[in-house]
Short mmCIF file of C-alpha atoms and ligand atoms in Angstrom, two decimals:
data_model
loop_
_atom_site.label_atom_id
_atom_site.label_comp_id
_atom_site.label_asym_id
_atom_site.label_seq_id
_atom_site.Cartn_x
_atom_site.Cartn_y
_atom_site.Cartn_z
CA MET A 1 0.00 0.00 0.00
CA GLN A 2 1.44 3.38 -0.98
CA GLY A 3 1.41 5.85 1.94
CA LYS A 4 0.29 9.45 1.42
CA LEU A 5 2.37 11.99 3.28
CA LEU A 6 2.08 15.71 3.75
CA VAL A 7 5.21 17.59 4.82
CA VAL A 8 4.90 21.14 6.17
CA GLY A 9 8.36 22.63 6.54
CA SER A 10 11.58 24.20 5.39
CA LEU A 11 13.67 24.19 2.25
CA ASN A 12 17.29 25.40 2.49
CA MET A 13 20.31 25.39 0.25
CA ASP A 14 23.15 23.87 2.28
CA LEU A 15 26.56 25.56 1.92
CA VAL A 16 28.97 22.95 3.21
CA VAL A 17 32.70 23.10 4.00
CA ASN A 18 34.60 19.98 5.04
CA VAL A 19 36.99 20.66 7.93
CA ALA A 20 39.54 18.59 9.83
CA ARG A 21 38.03 19.97 13.05
CA HIS A 22 35.49 22.66 13.94
CA PRO A 23 36.93 26.15 14.72
CA GLN A 24 36.97 27.58 18.26
CA ILE A 25 35.26 30.92 18.97
CA GLY A 26 37.44 33.70 17.49
CA GLU A 27 39.56 31.24 15.50
CA THR A 28 40.00 31.10 11.73
CA ILE A 29 40.85 27.75 10.20
CA LEU A 30 41.40 26.64 6.62
CA GLY A 31 38.73 24.24 5.43
CA GLY A 32 38.67 21.74 2.59
CA LYS A 33 36.14 21.31 -0.17
CA PHE A 34 33.09 23.60 -0.50
CA THR A 35 29.87 22.08 -1.86
CA THR A 36 26.22 23.12 -2.13
CA PHE A 37 23.53 20.52 -1.50
CA PRO A 38 19.73 20.81 -1.45
CA GLY A 39 18.61 20.60 2.18
CA GLY A 40 16.25 21.96 4.82
CA LYS A 41 14.70 19.62 7.37
CA GLY A 42 11.26 19.73 5.73
CA ALA A 43 12.52 19.11 2.20
CA ASN A 44 14.94 16.41 3.39
CA GLN A 45 12.14 14.53 5.16
CA ALA A 46 9.91 14.91 2.09
CA VAL A 47 12.66 13.54 -0.18
CA ALA A 48 13.43 10.70 2.26
CA ALA A 49 9.76 9.66 2.19
CA ALA A 50 9.44 10.01 -1.60
CA ARG A 51 12.49 7.77 -2.08
CA MET A 52 10.81 5.21 0.23
CA GLY A 53 7.94 5.15 -2.26
CA ALA A 54 5.44 7.45 -0.50
CA ALA A 55 3.22 9.90 -2.41
CA VAL A 56 4.43 13.18 -0.92
CA THR A 57 3.01 16.70 -1.01
CA MET A 58 5.04 19.53 0.50
CA ILE A 59 3.92 22.91 1.82
CA GLY A 60 6.75 25.44 2.13
CA ARG A 61 8.18 28.71 0.87
CA VAL A 62 11.32 29.71 -1.05
CA GLY A 63 12.59 33.04 -2.34
CA GLN A 64 12.49 34.30 -5.92
CA ASP A 65 16.12 33.37 -6.62
CA GLY A 66 18.35 30.69 -8.07
CA PHE A 67 18.50 28.62 -4.86
CA GLY A 68 14.69 28.64 -4.64
CA ASP A 69 14.34 27.57 -8.28
CA GLU A 70 16.82 24.75 -7.76
CA LEU A 71 15.22 23.50 -4.54
CA ARG A 72 11.77 23.37 -6.13
CA ALA A 73 13.15 21.64 -9.22
CA ARG A 74 15.05 19.02 -7.21
CA ALA A 75 12.00 18.23 -5.07
CA ALA A 76 9.87 17.84 -8.19
CA GLU A 77 12.51 15.50 -9.69
CA ASP A 78 11.98 13.28 -6.64
CA GLY A 79 8.29 13.12 -7.50
CA ILE A 80 7.15 15.47 -4.71
CA ASN A 81 4.04 17.53 -5.38
CA ILE A 82 5.39 21.10 -5.03
CA GLN A 83 2.13 22.85 -5.92
CA TYR A 84 2.10 24.38 -2.40
CA VAL A 85 5.80 25.31 -2.26
CA THR A 86 5.27 28.97 -3.00
CA VAL A 87 7.71 31.70 -4.04
CA ASP A 88 8.13 34.75 -1.81
CA LYS A 89 8.95 38.02 -3.60
CA ASN A 90 10.46 39.72 -0.54
CA GLU A 91 12.54 37.10 1.29
CA ALA A 92 15.55 35.12 0.09
CA THR A 93 15.56 31.33 0.02
CA GLY A 94 16.73 29.79 3.31
CA ILE A 95 20.36 28.72 3.50
CA ALA A 96 22.32 26.62 5.99
CA LEU A 97 26.03 27.19 6.69
CA ILE A 98 27.43 23.77 7.55
CA THR A 99 30.81 22.42 8.59
CA VAL A 100 31.44 18.67 8.54
CA ASP A 101 34.52 17.37 10.38
CA ALA A 102 36.70 14.32 9.80
CA LEU A 103 34.45 12.21 12.05
CA GLY A 104 31.36 13.15 10.01
CA GLN A 105 30.01 15.40 12.78
CA ASN A 106 28.53 18.75 11.85
CA THR A 107 27.64 22.25 12.97
CA ILE A 108 24.73 23.99 11.25
CA VAL A 109 23.61 27.64 11.25
CA VAL A 110 20.40 28.38 9.34
CA ALA A 111 19.40 31.75 7.85
CA SER A 112 15.70 30.94 7.49
CA GLY A 113 14.69 33.64 4.95
CA ALA A 114 11.48 32.71 3.16
CA ASN A 115 10.83 29.74 5.48
CA LEU A 116 9.78 32.23 8.15
CA ALA A 117 7.26 33.76 5.74
CA LEU A 118 5.18 30.56 5.66
CA THR A 119 1.94 31.62 7.34
CA PRO A 120 -1.07 29.79 8.83
CA GLN A 121 -3.07 31.28 5.93
CA ASP A 122 -0.78 29.43 3.46
CA LEU A 123 -1.88 26.19 5.11
CA ILE A 124 -5.56 27.10 4.96
CA THR A 125 -5.08 27.82 1.24
CA ALA A 126 -3.56 24.33 0.91
CA LYS A 127 -6.36 22.62 2.88
CA ALA A 128 -6.99 20.11 0.08
CA ALA A 129 -3.55 18.66 0.76
CA PHE A 130 -4.60 17.78 4.32
CA ALA A 131 -7.72 16.04 3.03
CA ASN A 132 -5.58 13.78 0.85
CA ALA A 133 -2.94 12.46 3.27
CA ASP A 134 -2.52 9.70 5.88
CA VAL A 135 0.36 11.23 7.83
CA MET A 136 1.54 14.81 8.34
CA ILE A 137 5.17 15.57 9.25
CA THR A 138 6.39 18.93 10.48
CA GLN A 139 9.49 20.41 12.20
CA LEU A 140 10.45 23.71 13.85
CA GLU A 141 12.22 25.53 10.98
CA SER A 142 8.85 27.19 10.21
CA PRO A 143 7.14 29.77 12.47
CA LEU A 144 5.58 28.14 15.55
CA GLU A 145 2.14 29.59 14.79
CA THR A 146 2.31 27.91 11.36
CA VAL A 147 3.41 24.60 12.89
CA SER A 148 0.50 24.87 15.36
CA GLU A 149 -1.95 25.49 12.51
CA ALA A 150 -0.52 22.50 10.62
CA VAL A 151 -1.07 20.29 13.67
CA SER A 152 -4.58 21.60 14.14
CA LEU A 153 -5.55 21.09 10.47
CA ALA A 154 -3.99 17.61 10.50
CA ALA A 155 -6.00 16.73 13.63
CA GLN A 156 -9.21 17.99 12.00
CA HIS A 157 -8.51 15.71 9.03
CA LYS A 158 -7.64 12.78 11.34
CA LEU A 159 -4.07 12.41 10.04
CA LYS A 160 -1.34 10.80 12.10
CA ILE A 161 0.81 13.70 13.28
CA VAL A 162 4.63 13.47 13.40
CA LEU A 163 6.59 16.36 14.94
CA ASN A 164 10.38 16.48 14.72
CA PRO A 165 11.17 19.37 17.13
CA ALA A 166 14.31 20.61 15.39
CA PRO A 167 15.77 23.10 15.95
CA ALA A 168 14.43 22.78 19.50
CA GLN A 169 12.45 25.41 21.35
CA ARG A 170 10.14 25.27 24.39
CA LEU A 171 6.74 23.76 23.48
CA ASP A 172 3.54 23.82 25.49
CA ALA A 173 1.23 20.98 26.52
CA LYS A 174 -1.55 22.16 24.17
CA LEU A 175 0.65 21.43 21.14
CA LEU A 176 2.44 18.38 22.55
CA SER A 177 -0.82 16.64 23.48
CA MET A 178 -1.88 16.70 19.82
CA ILE A 179 1.25 14.92 18.57
CA ASP A 180 1.00 11.21 17.80
CA TYR A 181 4.72 10.60 17.16
CA PHE A 182 7.19 13.03 18.69
CA ILE A 183 10.73 12.49 17.33
CA PRO A 184 13.47 14.53 19.05
CA ASN A 185 17.11 13.62 19.54
CA GLU A 186 18.36 13.41 23.13
CA ARG A 187 19.28 17.10 23.42
CA GLU A 188 16.06 18.30 21.76
CA ALA A 189 13.95 16.14 24.10
CA MET A 190 15.46 18.01 27.07
CA GLN A 191 15.33 21.46 25.42
CA VAL A 192 11.62 21.39 24.51
CA VAL A 193 10.66 21.03 28.19
CA GLY A 194 13.72 22.68 29.79
CA ALA A 195 14.76 19.42 31.52
CA GLU A 196 18.24 18.74 32.93
CA THR A 197 18.21 15.01 32.21
CA LEU A 198 16.71 12.74 29.58
CA GLU A 199 14.74 10.83 32.23
CA SER A 200 13.12 14.03 33.46
CA ALA A 201 12.38 15.07 29.86
CA ILE A 202 10.66 11.73 29.16
CA ASP A 203 8.51 12.05 32.29
CA GLN A 204 7.53 15.62 31.44
CA LEU A 205 6.76 14.88 27.78
CA LEU A 206 4.51 11.95 28.72
CA ALA A 207 2.80 14.04 31.42
CA MET A 208 2.18 16.74 28.78
CA GLY A 209 0.34 14.25 26.60
CA VAL A 210 2.85 13.04 23.98
CA LYS A 211 1.48 9.67 22.81
CA ASN A 212 4.51 7.99 21.26
CA LEU A 213 7.98 9.27 22.03
CA ILE A 214 10.67 8.19 19.59
CA ILE A 215 14.06 9.53 20.75
CA THR A 216 16.91 9.20 18.26
CA LEU A 217 20.24 8.44 19.96
CA GLY A 218 22.61 8.47 16.97
CA GLU A 219 24.85 5.41 16.86
CA LYS A 220 23.08 4.05 19.98
CA GLY A 221 19.83 3.65 18.03
CA VAL A 222 16.36 4.76 19.04
CA LEU A 223 14.50 4.79 22.36
CA VAL A 224 10.78 4.12 21.88
CA VAL A 225 8.48 5.12 24.75
CA THR A 226 4.80 4.25 24.27
CA ALA A 227 1.85 3.20 26.41
CA ASP A 228 3.25 -0.36 26.13
CA GLY A 229 6.48 0.63 27.90
CA ARG A 230 9.93 1.45 26.58
CA ARG A 231 12.49 -0.35 24.49
CA GLN A 232 15.74 0.62 22.78
CA ILE A 233 16.13 -0.46 19.16
CA PRO A 234 19.81 -0.55 18.13
CA ALA A 235 21.19 1.33 15.13
CA TYR A 236 22.77 -0.55 12.24
CA PRO A 237 26.56 -0.33 12.60
CA VAL A 238 28.18 1.66 9.77
CA ILE A 239 31.16 3.98 9.36
CA ALA A 240 29.83 7.54 9.26
CA ILE A 241 31.42 10.16 6.99
CA ASP A 242 28.66 12.82 7.14
CA THR A 243 25.75 12.84 9.60
CA VAL A 244 23.88 15.80 8.04
CA ALA A 245 20.23 14.77 7.46
CA ALA A 246 20.54 11.42 9.26
CA GLY A 247 17.65 12.48 11.51
CA ASP A 248 15.66 13.56 8.46
CA ALA A 249 16.30 10.22 6.76
CA PHE A 250 14.93 8.52 9.88
CA VAL A 251 11.83 10.73 10.13
CA GLY A 252 10.89 10.45 6.43
CA ALA A 253 11.33 6.68 6.35
CA PHE A 254 9.63 6.15 9.74
CA ALA A 255 6.60 8.18 8.63
CA THR A 256 6.43 6.24 5.37
CA GLY A 257 6.30 3.02 7.38
CA LEU A 258 3.44 4.40 9.48
CA ALA A 259 1.55 5.53 6.37
CA GLU A 260 1.90 2.01 4.95
CA GLY A 261 0.33 0.57 8.11
CA MET A 262 3.55 -0.81 9.64
CA SER A 263 3.96 -1.10 13.42
CA VAL A 264 6.07 1.43 15.33
CA GLU A 265 8.90 -1.14 15.58
CA GLN A 266 8.85 -1.92 11.86
CA SER A 267 8.75 1.79 11.04
CA VAL A 268 11.73 2.40 13.35
CA GLN A 269 13.69 -0.37 11.56
CA LEU A 270 12.96 1.32 8.22
CA GLY A 271 14.04 4.67 9.69
CA ASN A 272 17.20 3.19 11.19
CA ALA A 273 18.18 1.62 7.88
CA ALA A 274 17.62 4.89 5.98
CA ALA A 275 19.66 6.84 8.56
CA ALA A 276 22.47 4.25 8.50
CA ILE A 277 22.82 4.47 4.73
CA SER A 278 22.59 8.28 4.75
CA VAL A 279 25.58 8.75 7.08
CA THR A 280 27.82 6.80 4.71
CA ARG A 281 27.28 9.46 2.01
CA TYR A 282 27.95 13.19 1.69
CA GLY A 283 25.32 15.91 1.66
CA ALA A 284 21.72 16.18 2.84
CA GLN A 285 19.41 15.12 0.00
CA PRO A 286 22.07 13.29 -2.07
CA SER A 287 22.64 10.98 0.91
CA LEU A 288 19.02 9.81 1.19
CA PRO A 289 18.50 6.22 -0.03
CA MET A 290 15.90 4.67 -2.33
CA ARG A 291 13.62 1.87 -1.00
CA LYS A 292 15.46 -0.65 -3.18
CA GLU A 293 18.72 0.23 -1.41
CA ILE A 294 17.09 -0.29 1.98
CA LYS A 295 15.97 -3.77 0.92
CA GLU A 296 19.49 -4.65 -0.24
CA PHE A 297 20.98 -3.17 2.96
CA LEU A 298 18.62 -5.11 5.23
CA GLY A 299 19.18 -8.28 3.21
CA GLY A 300 22.90 -7.92 3.92
CA GLN A 301 22.40 -7.44 7.68
CA LYS A 302 22.70 -10.49 9.91
O1 LIG B 1 18.77 18.29 9.26
C1 LIG B 1 19.73 18.77 8.34
C2 LIG B 1 19.26 20.06 7.75
O2 LIG B 1 19.22 21.04 8.76
C3 LIG B 1 20.18 20.64 6.70
O3 LIG B 1 19.88 20.17 5.41
C4 LIG B 1 20.01 22.13 6.87
O4 LIG B 1 19.44 22.76 5.78
C5 LIG B 1 19.20 22.31 8.14
O5 LIG B 1 17.87 22.59 7.86
#
């Protein structure tokens, strides 16, 4: 069964420099190769899902410039319906300044540009897209009032709601209680509730009404906390060269699994496989695997 996904979120052009190590504050270092890659958490998750075979519609905003044209074109090449990715005449397309070190670890600074001009009204205009989806994914690179409207429209249309709270900010119980699958990494889980430890964050998130908590732990795998209890699902061991968009690979593939009617565990396995493959490749969207590659990868795992 083909899943139907709606992604409300960001599109950025990633400006990436490879470095031996990240600079200290006030320090200048010489980097290596400079590359541009299509990115943005929303677009990455949309592409990840499309490459898993989902029918994906995206709602987002780019500027009237070369980066915006390229991002829309690349998303369309992946089969994503970009009818609701609109062009803003006043704001530039979002960009992300990224450094990737020799261990594949990154730092990312986003200049959001047109992503911050995505309004609740844009979502109301795109209401038909909500009526035609099984699962809605969103993140926090769009204005919070727009994310809240997306969640509210998705709830009205009885979609499964996935929120990846990145980059993290404090969230209230009204929003959290409407989320079916909340997917932070360890640090984000603590930041959204202002907790000092992961344990405290888990307790607070559950008390605030999160239904299924899926915490990504990088090479340690994923911690799943549901009404049935908690279990840690290990990551597939690989050698990472670039971890940019690993979380997005996970979210897009996980949501595709849900939309196809898979269990949470099966969806996590799909997400883990997509993330594992993505970290073995450079760039955000170029690193995201096709479903066929996942099948081959899982066939090769013991
Ligand atoms: O999650 C990775 C993404 O974060 C990058 O592609 C960058 O654009 C930022 O949005």
